[in-house]
Amino acid sequence: MCSWRIPRSSARCSAPTRACAPSGRTSSRRSSATGRRILVTGQTQHVALELGDIQRGVLSPRPTPYAATYILFRIDDRGHGRELMRRASAVVTAAADSQSPLGEAWVSVAVTCYGLKALGVPQESLDTFAWEFRQGMAARAKALGDTGESSPENWEPPLGTPDVHVVLVALAADNALLEAAIDRARSAYDALPGVTAIWRQNCHALPTETEPFGYRDGISHPAVEGSGFAGSNQLEVPLKAGEFVLGYRDELGGLQTTEPEVLGRNGTYVVFRKLHQRVALFRQYLKDNSNSSEDEELLAAKIMGRWRSGAPLALSPRHDDPDLGADRHRNNNFLFAQDDPAGFITPGGCHVRRGNPRDASVAGAPRLHRMIRRGTAYGPPLPEGVLEDDGADRGLMFAFLGAHLGRQFEFVQSEWMNDGVFFGAGKAKDPVVGSNDGSGDFTIPRRPVRRRLQALPRFVVTRGGEYCFMPGLSALRWLGDLQD
C-alpha cells in the first residue's frame, strides 16, 4: 500500500455554481494610448503563481538561438524510477529562477500515464487526471487526424508505446552548453540500471528563428495571469492561470485538481509531437500554383497568414516587411474582427488564423482553446532553391502546453486544423499541417473573384508523439518519496 489515502469523494475538476459560464464576459474596448481595440474580460484578478514550484519549461519563452534535446526513458525498476524523480527535482529549473542550476541552460521533466503507473501511483489517483492523458496520444490518433501515413503503426519507435515513461527536455544557447548541461543532468539517471534511455532527438533553433518551411517561428505567446512573462500581443489581456497550470482558476472559473492535490498542483499537460516536414513538396506546390516569384511569396503568406519574415498580413498586407517581422513588440499586435472580418487580408483558413482566431467571429470561444506552443527544428535544412527531396528527415519537435487537453490541443487539432466548419468553410483543412490527402482545397478571399488552390497534399507527417504531465517540483519530490 502507498503511504497516503484518497478520500472517498473526490473530483478532478471543481468549479463555482456558474461553471458553465466564463468568469466575466469577453468584450473589447478601445485603448486611449493606441486607439486600437483590446480584448477584455468582465473580471480581472491578480493571481500569485507559485513560480518556485512550477517548471520553467512551462511558462518561460525560449531564448534564440538555442539547441535542445529530447530524451525518453523507460522505468524497469520502481525504486530506481522514484530515485530518478528525487534527483530530477534538484536538476529541473523553476520558473522563478533567474538562472538555471545548470548555468545557461535548463532542464524539464515530464511523465506519461504509463510512467506514473511504473512509479507506483495508485489507480485511484490516475483516475483524477484528464481522460485523454490516461488514454495516450496513440489511442487518440483518429480524432487528431493521425491517419494513413501519420497513423501510430507508422510512428518512429518507441513513440506511442507503453515503453515511454519519462521525457527529459534540455535546452541551452548552443550545442556545447547543451552537452555540458546534459552531462550535469545525467546525475539524475546515472547509476540507475532500472532506468533506461530509449530514444533521443537533437533539435536546434536557427539564428534566423525560422522553421524548415522557411517561416519565422515562435512569435505568438499568450500572457498568463500572474506569471510575470509578457504575452506577445499587447491587445489581449492575460489568460487565467488555470488555463495552463493546475491548481488555479481557469477562464470558466473551474479548478483542475488531482488526488492528492500535491501531485497535480503547479503541473501542466504537455503534448510532444515529432512532425516530419516535406519541404521540397511544399516549395514545389507553391511554385506550381504561382506565376512569378512575387506571386509565390504572396501565396506562401496567404497560406500561413504571415510573410516568411514573420510580418503578419494583418499589418503588412501587400508586401513583406522584414523589420516588422523581426520586431517582437509589433509582429503579433493585431486582431481580426474590426479590420478583416471576412478574411480578405488574412484568410480565415490560413494556418495562423486557424491556430488562434483571436477576436474573429467563429463558432466557439477562442480564449478557451489557447495553448502555449513551442516548436524546435530537427534535421538538416534543405538548401535554398532545391525542389527535390533529398531523403533527409527534417521537421519540428512540437510541444503544446495547457491544463485542458480536450478543449485545448485536441479541440484545435480536430476542429480548427482538420475541419473548417467553425468559420463556414465546410470540411476544408489547414493548408500547412492539416491531414490533407490530395483532394482538399484552400480558398483565398479576393475581389472580384476568389482564388482557390486545389489538390492539397499532406505537407506534414506525424512521426509520433506522447501525452505527458509536467509535474511541479513538489510533485517530483512526492513521486520520489512514494512507498509501496
CSV table of C-alpha atoms in Angstrom, one decimal:
chain,number,residue,atom,x,y,z
A,1,MET,CA,0.0,0.0,0.0
A,2,CYS,CA,1.1,3.6,-0.6
A,3,SER,CA,1.7,6.0,2.2
A,4,TRP,CA,-1.4,8.1,1.6
A,5,ARG,CA,-5.1,7.6,1.1
A,6,ILE,CA,-7.6,9.2,-1.2
A,7,PRO,CA,-10.9,10.5,0.2
A,8,ARG,CA,-14.0,8.6,-0.9
A,9,SER,CA,-15.5,11.6,-2.6
A,10,SER,CA,-13.1,13.5,-4.8
A,11,ALA,CA,-13.4,15.4,-8.0
A,12,ARG,CA,-10.8,16.1,-10.6
A,13,CYS,CA,-12.4,19.5,-11.5
A,14,SER,CA,-14.2,21.7,-9.1
A,15,ALA,CA,-15.9,24.9,-10.1
A,16,PRO,CA,-18.3,27.5,-8.8
A,17,THR,CA,-22.0,27.3,-9.4
A,18,ARG,CA,-21.7,29.2,-12.6
A,19,ALA,CA,-19.0,26.9,-14.0
A,20,CYS,CA,-20.7,26.7,-17.4
A,21,ALA,CA,-20.2,30.4,-18.0
A,22,PRO,CA,-16.9,32.2,-18.5
A,23,SER,CA,-15.6,34.2,-15.5
A,24,GLY,CA,-16.7,37.5,-17.0
A,25,ARG,CA,-17.9,38.2,-20.5
A,26,THR,CA,-15.4,38.7,-23.2
A,27,SER,CA,-15.7,42.1,-24.9
A,28,SER,CA,-13.5,44.8,-26.2
A,29,ARG,CA,-12.6,48.4,-25.6
A,30,ARG,CA,-10.5,51.0,-27.3
A,31,SER,CA,-7.1,51.8,-26.0
A,32,SER,CA,-6.7,55.5,-25.2
A,33,ALA,CA,-3.0,55.2,-25.9
A,34,THR,CA,-3.1,53.5,-29.3
A,35,GLY,CA,-6.7,53.9,-30.5
A,36,ARG,CA,-6.9,50.2,-31.1
A,37,ARG,CA,-9.3,47.7,-29.6
A,38,ILE,CA,-8.2,45.5,-26.8
A,39,LEU,CA,-9.8,42.2,-25.7
A,40,VAL,CA,-11.0,42.4,-22.2
A,41,THR,CA,-13.0,40.2,-19.8
A,42,GLY,CA,-15.6,41.3,-17.3
A,43,GLN,CA,-13.4,40.2,-14.3
A,44,THR,CA,-9.7,40.7,-14.0
A,45,GLN,CA,-7.9,39.3,-10.9
A,46,HIS,CA,-4.3,39.2,-10.0
A,47,VAL,CA,-3.1,35.7,-9.2
A,48,ALA,CA,0.1,34.9,-7.4
A,49,LEU,CA,1.5,31.8,-9.1
A,50,GLU,CA,3.9,29.6,-7.1
A,51,LEU,CA,6.7,30.2,-9.6
A,52,GLY,CA,9.2,28.5,-7.4
A,53,ASP,CA,7.3,25.2,-7.8
A,54,ILE,CA,6.5,25.4,-11.5
A,55,GLN,CA,9.0,24.1,-14.0
A,56,ARG,CA,10.5,26.9,-16.1
A,57,GLY,CA,9.7,25.0,-19.3
A,58,VAL,CA,6.0,25.6,-18.7
A,59,LEU,CA,5.9,29.4,-18.8
A,60,SER,CA,9.3,30.8,-19.9
A,61,PRO,CA,9.7,31.7,-23.6
A,62,ARG,CA,12.8,30.1,-25.1
A,63,PRO,CA,15.9,32.1,-26.0
A,64,THR,CA,17.1,32.4,-29.5
A,65,PRO,CA,19.2,30.9,-31.0
A,66,TYR,CA,19.3,27.7,-28.9
A,67,ALA,CA,19.9,24.0,-29.1
A,68,ALA,CA,17.7,21.4,-27.4
A,69,THR,CA,17.4,17.6,-27.0
A,70,TYR,CA,14.6,15.2,-26.0
A,71,ILE,CA,15.5,12.0,-24.2
A,72,LEU,CA,12.9,9.3,-23.5
A,73,PHE,CA,13.3,6.8,-20.6
A,74,ARG,CA,11.7,3.5,-19.6
A,75,ILE,CA,11.4,2.6,-16.0
A,76,ASP,CA,12.1,-1.1,-15.3
A,77,ASP,CA,12.6,-0.8,-11.6
A,78,ARG,CA,10.2,1.2,-9.5
A,79,GLY,CA,12.7,2.2,-6.8
A,80,HIS,CA,15.1,3.4,-9.4
A,81,GLY,CA,12.3,5.4,-11.1
A,82,ARG,CA,11.5,7.1,-7.8
A,83,GLU,CA,15.1,7.9,-7.3
A,84,LEU,CA,15.1,9.5,-10.8
A,85,MET,CA,12.2,11.7,-9.7
A,86,ARG,CA,14.0,12.7,-6.5
A,87,ARG,CA,17.2,13.6,-8.4
A,88,ALA,CA,15.3,15.4,-11.2
A,89,SER,CA,13.7,17.7,-8.6
A,90,ALA,CA,17.2,19.1,-7.9
A,91,VAL,CA,18.1,19.5,-11.6
A,92,VAL,CA,14.9,20.9,-13.0
A,93,THR,CA,14.8,24.7,-13.3
A,94,ALA,CA,11.9,26.6,-11.6
A,95,ALA,CA,10.0,29.4,-13.3
A,96,ALA,CA,11.2,31.7,-10.5
A,97,ASP,CA,14.9,31.0,-11.1
A,98,SER,CA,16.7,33.8,-13.0
A,99,GLN,CA,19.4,31.3,-13.7
A,100,SER,CA,19.3,27.5,-14.1
A,101,PRO,CA,21.2,25.2,-11.7
A,102,LEU,CA,22.8,24.1,-15.0
A,103,GLY,CA,24.0,27.6,-15.9
A,104,GLU,CA,22.9,29.0,-19.2
A,105,ALA,CA,20.5,26.1,-19.8
A,106,TRP,CA,17.5,24.5,-18.3
A,107,VAL,CA,16.0,21.0,-18.0
A,108,SER,CA,12.4,20.0,-17.8
A,109,VAL,CA,11.0,16.6,-16.9
A,110,ALA,CA,7.6,15.1,-17.8
A,111,VAL,CA,5.9,11.7,-17.3
A,112,THR,CA,3.4,9.7,-19.3
A,113,CYS,CA,0.5,7.9,-17.7
A,114,TYR,CA,2.5,4.7,-18.2
A,115,GLY,CA,5.3,6.4,-16.3
A,116,LEU,CA,3.1,7.2,-13.4
A,117,LYS,CA,2.0,3.6,-13.3
A,118,ALA,CA,5.6,2.4,-13.4
A,119,LEU,CA,6.3,4.7,-10.4
A,120,GLY,CA,3.5,3.0,-8.5
A,121,VAL,CA,1.0,5.8,-8.5
A,122,PRO,CA,-2.3,4.1,-7.5
A,123,GLN,CA,-5.2,3.8,-10.0
A,124,GLU,CA,-7.4,5.9,-7.8
A,125,SER,CA,-5.0,8.8,-8.3
A,126,LEU,CA,-4.5,8.2,-12.0
A,127,ASP,CA,-8.3,8.4,-12.4
A,128,THR,CA,-8.3,12.0,-11.4
A,129,PHE,CA,-6.1,13.0,-14.4
A,130,ALA,CA,-7.5,14.0,-17.7
A,131,TRP,CA,-9.0,11.0,-19.5
A,132,GLU,CA,-7.2,11.9,-22.8
A,133,PHE,CA,-3.9,11.7,-20.9
A,134,ARG,CA,-4.9,8.3,-19.5
A,135,GLN,CA,-5.7,7.1,-23.0
A,136,GLY,CA,-2.5,8.4,-24.6
A,137,MET,CA,-1.9,10.0,-27.9
A,138,ALA,CA,-1.7,6.8,-30.0
A,139,ALA,CA,-5.2,5.9,-28.8
A,140,ARG,CA,-6.5,9.3,-29.8
A,141,ALA,CA,-4.9,9.2,-33.3
A,142,LYS,CA,-8.1,9.1,-35.4
A,143,ALA,CA,-9.6,12.1,-33.6
A,144,LEU,CA,-6.3,14.0,-34.1
A,145,GLY,CA,-6.1,13.3,-37.8
A,146,ASP,CA,-3.2,11.0,-37.4
A,147,THR,CA,-4.3,8.6,-40.1
A,148,GLY,CA,-2.8,6.9,-43.1
A,149,GLU,CA,1.0,7.5,-43.2
A,150,SER,CA,0.6,9.5,-39.9
A,151,SER,CA,-1.1,6.7,-38.1
A,152,PRO,CA,0.6,5.1,-35.0
A,153,GLU,CA,1.6,1.9,-36.8
A,154,ASN,CA,3.9,4.1,-38.9
A,155,TRP,CA,5.4,6.1,-36.0
A,156,GLU,CA,9.0,6.0,-35.1
A,157,PRO,CA,9.5,3.5,-32.3
A,158,PRO,CA,9.3,3.7,-29.3
A,159,LEU,CA,6.9,6.8,-29.7
A,160,GLY,CA,3.4,6.0,-28.8
A,161,THR,CA,4.2,2.7,-27.0
A,162,PRO,CA,3.9,1.7,-23.3
A,163,ASP,CA,7.7,1.8,-23.1
A,164,VAL,CA,7.8,5.6,-22.9
A,165,HIS,CA,7.7,6.6,-19.2
A,166,VAL,CA,9.7,9.8,-18.8
A,167,VAL,CA,10.6,12.7,-21.1
A,168,LEU,CA,13.6,14.9,-20.3
A,169,VAL,CA,14.0,18.1,-22.3
A,170,ALA,CA,17.2,20.1,-22.1
A,171,LEU,CA,17.9,23.3,-23.9
A,172,ALA,CA,20.8,25.8,-24.0
A,173,ALA,CA,22.2,28.7,-26.0
A,174,ASP,CA,24.4,26.4,-28.2
A,175,ASN,CA,25.4,22.8,-28.6
A,176,ALA,CA,28.4,23.0,-26.4
A,177,LEU,CA,26.4,24.4,-23.5
A,178,LEU,CA,23.7,21.8,-24.2
A,179,GLU,CA,26.0,18.9,-23.9
A,180,ALA,CA,27.5,20.3,-20.8
A,181,ALA,CA,24.0,20.7,-19.3
A,182,ILE,CA,23.2,17.1,-20.3
A,183,ASP,CA,26.4,15.8,-18.7
A,184,ARG,CA,25.4,17.6,-15.4
A,185,ALA,CA,21.8,16.5,-15.7
A,186,ARG,CA,23.0,12.9,-16.2
A,187,SER,CA,23.5,12.8,-12.5
A,188,ALA,CA,19.7,12.3,-12.3
A,189,TYR,CA,19.8,8.9,-14.0
A,190,ASP,CA,23.4,7.7,-13.7
A,191,ALA,CA,23.9,4.5,-11.8
A,192,LEU,CA,20.2,3.7,-12.0
A,193,PRO,CA,20.2,0.4,-14.1
A,194,GLY,CA,16.5,0.2,-13.7
A,195,VAL,CA,16.1,3.4,-15.8
A,196,THR,CA,17.0,3.1,-19.5
A,197,ALA,CA,17.3,5.9,-22.1
A,198,ILE,CA,15.5,4.5,-25.1
A,199,TRP,CA,15.3,7.4,-27.6
A,200,ARG,CA,16.9,10.8,-28.2
A,201,GLN,CA,16.1,13.6,-30.7
A,202,ASN,CA,18.5,16.5,-31.0
A,203,CYS,CA,17.0,19.8,-32.1
A,204,HIS,CA,18.1,23.4,-32.9
A,205,ALA,CA,16.7,26.9,-33.4
A,206,LEU,CA,18.4,28.8,-36.1
A,207,PRO,CA,19.7,32.4,-35.6
A,208,THR,CA,17.1,33.3,-38.2
A,209,GLU,CA,14.3,31.8,-36.0
A,210,THR,CA,12.8,30.0,-39.0
A,211,GLU,CA,11.4,26.6,-39.2
A,212,PRO,CA,12.0,24.1,-42.1
A,213,PHE,CA,9.4,25.6,-44.4
A,214,GLY,CA,11.3,29.0,-44.1
A,215,TYR,CA,8.9,31.0,-41.9
A,216,ARG,CA,9.9,32.8,-38.7
A,217,ASP,CA,8.6,30.7,-35.8
A,218,GLY,CA,7.9,31.2,-32.1
A,219,ILE,CA,6.1,34.5,-32.5
A,220,SER,CA,2.8,34.1,-30.7
A,221,HIS,CA,2.8,33.6,-26.9
A,222,PRO,CA,-0.2,34.1,-24.6
A,223,ALA,CA,0.2,36.1,-21.5
A,224,VAL,CA,-0.6,34.1,-18.3
A,225,GLU,CA,-2.0,35.9,-15.4
A,226,GLY,CA,0.4,36.1,-12.5
A,227,SER,CA,3.3,34.5,-14.4
A,228,GLY,CA,5.4,37.7,-14.9
A,229,PHE,CA,6.0,36.7,-18.5
A,230,ALA,CA,4.5,39.1,-21.0
A,231,GLY,CA,2.5,37.9,-23.9
A,232,SER,CA,3.4,38.8,-27.5
A,233,ASN,CA,0.1,40.6,-28.2
A,234,GLN,CA,-0.4,43.7,-26.3
A,235,LEU,CA,-4.0,44.0,-27.4
A,236,GLU,CA,-5.0,40.9,-25.4
A,237,VAL,CA,-5.3,40.7,-21.7
A,238,PRO,CA,-3.6,37.7,-19.9
A,239,LEU,CA,-5.5,34.5,-19.7
A,240,LYS,CA,-6.4,32.9,-16.4
A,241,ALA,CA,-3.5,30.9,-14.9
A,242,GLY,CA,-5.7,27.8,-14.7
A,243,GLU,CA,-5.8,27.6,-18.5
A,244,PHE,CA,-2.2,26.5,-18.3
A,245,VAL,CA,-1.3,25.4,-14.7
A,246,LEU,CA,-3.3,23.0,-12.5
A,247,GLY,CA,-4.5,24.3,-9.1
A,248,TYR,CA,-5.6,27.8,-10.3
A,249,ARG,CA,-8.9,29.1,-11.6
A,250,ASP,CA,-9.4,29.0,-15.4
A,251,GLU,CA,-11.4,31.1,-17.8
A,252,LEU,CA,-14.6,29.2,-16.8
A,253,GLY,CA,-14.0,29.6,-13.1
A,254,GLY,CA,-13.1,25.9,-12.9
A,255,LEU,CA,-10.2,24.4,-10.8
A,256,GLN,CA,-8.3,21.4,-12.2
A,257,THR,CA,-7.0,19.3,-9.4
A,258,THR,CA,-5.8,15.7,-8.7
A,259,GLU,CA,-5.8,13.5,-5.7
A,260,PRO,CA,-3.6,14.0,-3.8
A,261,GLU,CA,-3.5,17.7,-4.7
A,262,VAL,CA,0.3,17.9,-4.4
A,263,LEU,CA,0.7,15.6,-7.4
A,264,GLY,CA,-1.2,17.9,-9.8
A,265,ARG,CA,-0.7,21.4,-8.4
A,266,ASN,CA,1.7,23.6,-10.4
A,267,GLY,CA,1.8,21.0,-13.1
A,268,THR,CA,0.6,21.1,-16.7
A,269,TYR,CA,-0.2,18.7,-19.5
A,270,VAL,CA,2.4,18.6,-22.4
A,271,VAL,CA,1.8,17.3,-25.8
A,272,PHE,CA,5.0,16.2,-27.6
A,273,ARG,CA,4.9,15.6,-31.3
A,274,LYS,CA,7.5,14.8,-33.9
A,275,LEU,CA,6.4,16.3,-37.2
A,276,HIS,CA,8.2,15.5,-40.4
A,277,GLN,CA,8.0,18.3,-42.9
A,278,ARG,CA,8.1,17.7,-46.7
A,279,VAL,CA,9.9,20.9,-47.5
A,280,ALA,CA,10.6,20.1,-51.2
A,281,LEU,CA,7.0,19.2,-51.8
A,282,PHE,CA,5.9,22.4,-50.2
A,283,ARG,CA,8.2,24.5,-52.3
A,284,GLN,CA,7.2,22.7,-55.5
A,285,TYR,CA,3.5,23.2,-54.7
A,286,LEU,CA,4.0,27.0,-54.2
A,287,LYS,CA,5.9,27.2,-57.5
A,288,ASP,CA,3.3,25.1,-59.4
A,289,ASN,CA,0.5,27.4,-58.2
A,290,SER,CA,2.1,30.8,-58.8
A,291,ASN,CA,3.1,32.7,-61.9
A,292,SER,CA,6.1,34.7,-60.6
A,293,SER,CA,8.4,34.7,-57.6
A,294,GLU,CA,6.4,37.6,-56.1
A,295,ASP,CA,3.2,35.7,-56.5
A,296,GLU,CA,4.9,32.7,-54.9
A,297,GLU,CA,5.8,34.7,-51.8
A,298,LEU,CA,2.3,36.2,-51.6
A,299,LEU,CA,0.8,32.7,-51.9
A,300,ALA,CA,3.1,31.4,-49.1
A,301,ALA,CA,2.0,34.4,-47.0
A,302,LYS,CA,-1.7,33.7,-47.6
A,303,ILE,CA,-1.3,30.1,-46.7
A,304,MET,CA,0.5,30.8,-43.4
A,305,GLY,CA,-1.1,34.2,-42.5
A,306,ARG,CA,2.4,35.7,-42.3
A,307,TRP,CA,5.2,36.5,-44.7
A,308,ARG,CA,8.3,34.4,-44.2
A,309,SER,CA,10.0,37.1,-42.2
A,310,GLY,CA,7.3,36.9,-39.6
A,311,ALA,CA,5.5,40.1,-40.6
A,312,PRO,CA,1.7,39.4,-40.4
A,313,LEU,CA,-0.5,40.0,-43.3
A,314,ALA,CA,-2.8,41.9,-40.9
A,315,LEU,CA,-0.2,44.6,-40.5
A,316,SER,CA,1.6,44.4,-43.9
A,317,PRO,CA,-1.0,43.0,-46.4
A,318,ARG,CA,0.7,44.0,-49.7
A,319,HIS,CA,4.4,43.2,-49.2
A,320,ASP,CA,6.8,41.7,-46.8
A,321,ASP,CA,8.3,43.9,-44.1
A,322,PRO,CA,11.4,42.1,-42.5
A,323,ASP,CA,11.8,44.9,-39.9
A,324,LEU,CA,8.3,44.4,-38.8
A,325,GLY,CA,8.7,40.6,-38.8
A,326,ALA,CA,11.8,40.8,-36.5
A,327,ASP,CA,10.2,43.3,-34.1
A,328,ARG,CA,8.9,41.3,-31.1
A,329,HIS,CA,6.9,44.3,-29.9
A,330,ARG,CA,5.0,44.7,-33.1
A,331,ASN,CA,4.8,41.5,-35.1
A,332,ASN,CA,2.0,40.0,-33.1
A,333,ASN,CA,0.0,43.1,-32.2
A,334,PHE,CA,-3.2,42.6,-34.2
A,335,LEU,CA,-6.8,41.4,-34.1
A,336,PHE,CA,-9.2,40.4,-36.9
A,337,ALA,CA,-12.8,41.4,-36.1
A,338,GLN,CA,-12.7,45.1,-36.9
A,339,ASP,CA,-10.2,45.3,-39.8
A,340,ASP,CA,-10.6,42.0,-41.5
A,341,PRO,CA,-13.8,40.1,-40.6
A,342,ALA,CA,-14.2,38.4,-44.0
A,343,GLY,CA,-10.5,37.4,-44.3
A,344,PHE,CA,-9.7,39.4,-47.4
A,345,ILE,CA,-6.3,40.3,-45.8
A,346,THR,CA,-5.7,37.2,-43.6
A,347,PRO,CA,-7.7,34.3,-45.0
A,348,GLY,CA,-9.9,32.6,-42.4
A,349,GLY,CA,-8.4,29.2,-43.4
A,350,CYS,CA,-4.8,30.1,-43.1
A,351,HIS,CA,-2.6,28.5,-40.5
A,352,VAL,CA,-2.2,31.3,-38.0
A,353,ARG,CA,-5.9,32.3,-38.1
A,354,ARG,CA,-6.9,28.7,-37.5
A,355,GLY,CA,-4.5,28.3,-34.6
A,356,ASN,CA,-5.6,31.5,-33.0
A,357,PRO,CA,-8.7,33.2,-34.4
A,358,ARG,CA,-8.3,36.0,-31.8
A,359,ASP,CA,-11.4,38.1,-31.8
A,360,ALA,CA,-12.8,36.8,-35.1
A,361,SER,CA,-16.4,35.7,-35.2
A,362,VAL,CA,-16.1,31.9,-35.2
A,363,ALA,CA,-18.0,29.0,-33.6
A,364,GLY,CA,-16.7,28.7,-30.0
A,365,ALA,CA,-14.8,31.0,-27.7
A,366,PRO,CA,-11.2,31.3,-28.9
A,367,ARG,CA,-9.9,32.1,-25.4
A,368,LEU,CA,-11.0,28.7,-24.2
A,369,HIS,CA,-8.8,27.0,-26.8
A,370,ARG,CA,-5.5,28.8,-26.3
A,371,MET,CA,-2.3,26.9,-25.7
A,372,ILE,CA,1.4,27.6,-25.2
A,373,ARG,CA,3.2,26.3,-28.3
A,374,ARG,CA,6.9,25.6,-28.6
A,375,GLY,CA,8.5,24.3,-31.8
A,376,THR,CA,12.1,23.3,-32.3
A,377,ALA,CA,13.6,22.2,-35.7
A,378,TYR,CA,15.4,19.0,-36.2
A,379,GLY,CA,17.3,17.6,-39.1
A,380,PRO,CA,19.5,19.4,-41.7
A,381,PRO,CA,17.8,22.3,-43.6
A,382,LEU,CA,17.1,21.8,-47.3
A,383,PRO,CA,19.3,24.2,-49.2
A,384,GLU,CA,17.5,27.2,-50.7
A,385,GLY,CA,16.0,26.7,-54.1
A,386,VAL,CA,16.1,22.9,-54.0
A,387,LEU,CA,12.8,21.4,-55.2
A,388,GLU,CA,13.7,17.7,-55.0
A,389,ASP,CA,13.5,15.7,-51.7
A,390,ASP,CA,17.0,14.6,-50.6
A,391,GLY,CA,15.6,11.9,-48.3
A,392,ALA,CA,16.7,13.6,-45.0
A,393,ASP,CA,14.4,13.5,-42.0
A,394,ARG,CA,13.6,17.1,-41.0
A,395,GLY,CA,10.8,18.9,-39.3
A,396,LEU,CA,9.7,20.1,-35.9
A,397,MET,CA,9.6,18.7,-32.4
A,398,PHE,CA,6.4,20.4,-31.1
A,399,ALA,CA,5.4,20.9,-27.5
A,400,PHE,CA,1.9,22.1,-26.6
A,401,LEU,CA,1.2,23.1,-23.0
A,402,GLY,CA,-2.1,23.6,-21.2
A,403,ALA,CA,-4.3,22.4,-18.4
A,404,HIS,CA,-7.1,21.1,-20.6
A,405,LEU,CA,-6.0,18.5,-23.2
A,406,GLY,CA,-9.5,18.1,-24.6
A,407,ARG,CA,-10.6,21.7,-25.2
A,408,GLN,CA,-7.2,23.0,-26.0
A,409,PHE,CA,-4.9,20.7,-28.0
A,410,GLU,CA,-7.5,18.1,-29.1
A,411,PHE,CA,-10.1,20.7,-30.0
A,412,VAL,CA,-7.8,22.8,-32.0
A,413,GLN,CA,-6.3,19.8,-33.8
A,414,SER,CA,-9.6,18.2,-34.7
A,415,GLU,CA,-12.0,21.2,-35.2
A,416,TRP,CA,-9.7,24.0,-36.3
A,417,MET,CA,-6.8,22.3,-38.1
A,418,ASN,CA,-8.7,19.4,-39.7
A,419,ASP,CA,-12.1,21.0,-40.3
A,420,GLY,CA,-13.5,24.3,-41.4
A,421,VAL,CA,-17.0,24.4,-40.1
A,422,PHE,CA,-16.0,26.7,-37.3
A,423,PHE,CA,-15.7,29.6,-39.8
A,424,GLY,CA,-18.0,28.4,-42.5
A,425,ALA,CA,-15.6,26.5,-44.8
A,426,GLY,CA,-17.1,23.1,-44.6
A,427,LYS,CA,-14.5,20.3,-44.4
A,428,ALA,CA,-11.5,22.3,-45.5
A,429,LYS,CA,-8.4,21.5,-43.6
A,430,ASP,CA,-5.4,23.6,-42.6
A,431,PRO,CA,-3.3,24.0,-45.8
A,432,VAL,CA,0.0,23.6,-43.9
A,433,VAL,CA,-0.4,21.0,-41.1
A,434,GLY,CA,-3.9,19.5,-41.9
A,435,SER,CA,-4.3,15.9,-42.7
A,436,ASN,CA,-4.8,16.6,-46.4
A,437,ASP,CA,-4.8,13.7,-48.9
A,438,GLY,CA,-4.7,15.5,-52.3
A,439,SER,CA,-8.5,16.0,-52.5
A,440,GLY,CA,-8.8,19.2,-50.4
A,441,ASP,CA,-8.6,22.9,-51.3
A,442,PHE,CA,-7.8,26.2,-49.8
A,443,THR,CA,-9.7,29.4,-50.6
A,444,ILE,CA,-8.2,32.9,-50.6
A,445,PRO,CA,-10.9,35.6,-50.4
A,446,ARG,CA,-10.3,38.1,-53.1
A,447,ARG,CA,-12.3,40.7,-55.2
A,448,PRO,CA,-13.8,40.3,-57.7
A,449,VAL,CA,-13.0,36.6,-57.8
A,450,ARG,CA,-11.7,34.4,-55.0
A,451,ARG,CA,-8.6,32.3,-55.5
A,452,ARG,CA,-8.8,28.6,-54.8
A,453,LEU,CA,-5.9,26.2,-54.5
A,454,GLN,CA,-6.7,22.6,-55.4
A,455,ALA,CA,-5.4,19.1,-54.6
A,456,LEU,CA,-3.6,20.0,-51.3
A,457,PRO,CA,-1.1,17.2,-50.4
A,458,ARG,CA,0.0,16.4,-46.9
A,459,PHE,CA,3.0,18.6,-46.2
A,460,VAL,CA,3.4,17.4,-42.6
A,461,VAL,CA,3.5,13.8,-41.4
A,462,THR,CA,3.3,12.8,-37.8
A,463,ARG,CA,6.2,10.6,-36.8
A,464,GLY,CA,5.0,10.0,-33.3
A,465,GLY,CA,4.2,11.7,-30.0
A,466,GLU,CA,3.2,11.4,-26.4
A,467,TYR,CA,0.7,12.9,-23.9
A,468,CYS,CA,2.7,13.8,-20.8
A,469,PHE,CA,2.3,15.6,-17.5
A,470,MET,CA,4.9,18.0,-16.3
A,471,PRO,CA,4.8,18.0,-12.5
A,472,GLY,CA,5.6,20.8,-10.2
A,473,LEU,CA,8.9,20.4,-8.2
A,474,SER,CA,7.0,19.4,-5.1
A,475,ALA,CA,5.2,16.7,-7.1
A,476,LEU,CA,8.6,15.4,-8.4
A,477,ARG,CA,9.7,15.1,-4.8
A,478,TRP,CA,6.4,13.4,-3.8
A,479,LEU,CA,6.8,10.9,-6.6
A,480,GLY,CA,10.3,10.2,-5.4
A,481,ASP,CA,9.1,9.6,-1.8
A,482,LEU,CA,6.3,7.2,-2.8
A,483,GLN,CA,6.3,3.9,-0.8
A,484,ASP,CA,4.7,0.6,-1.5
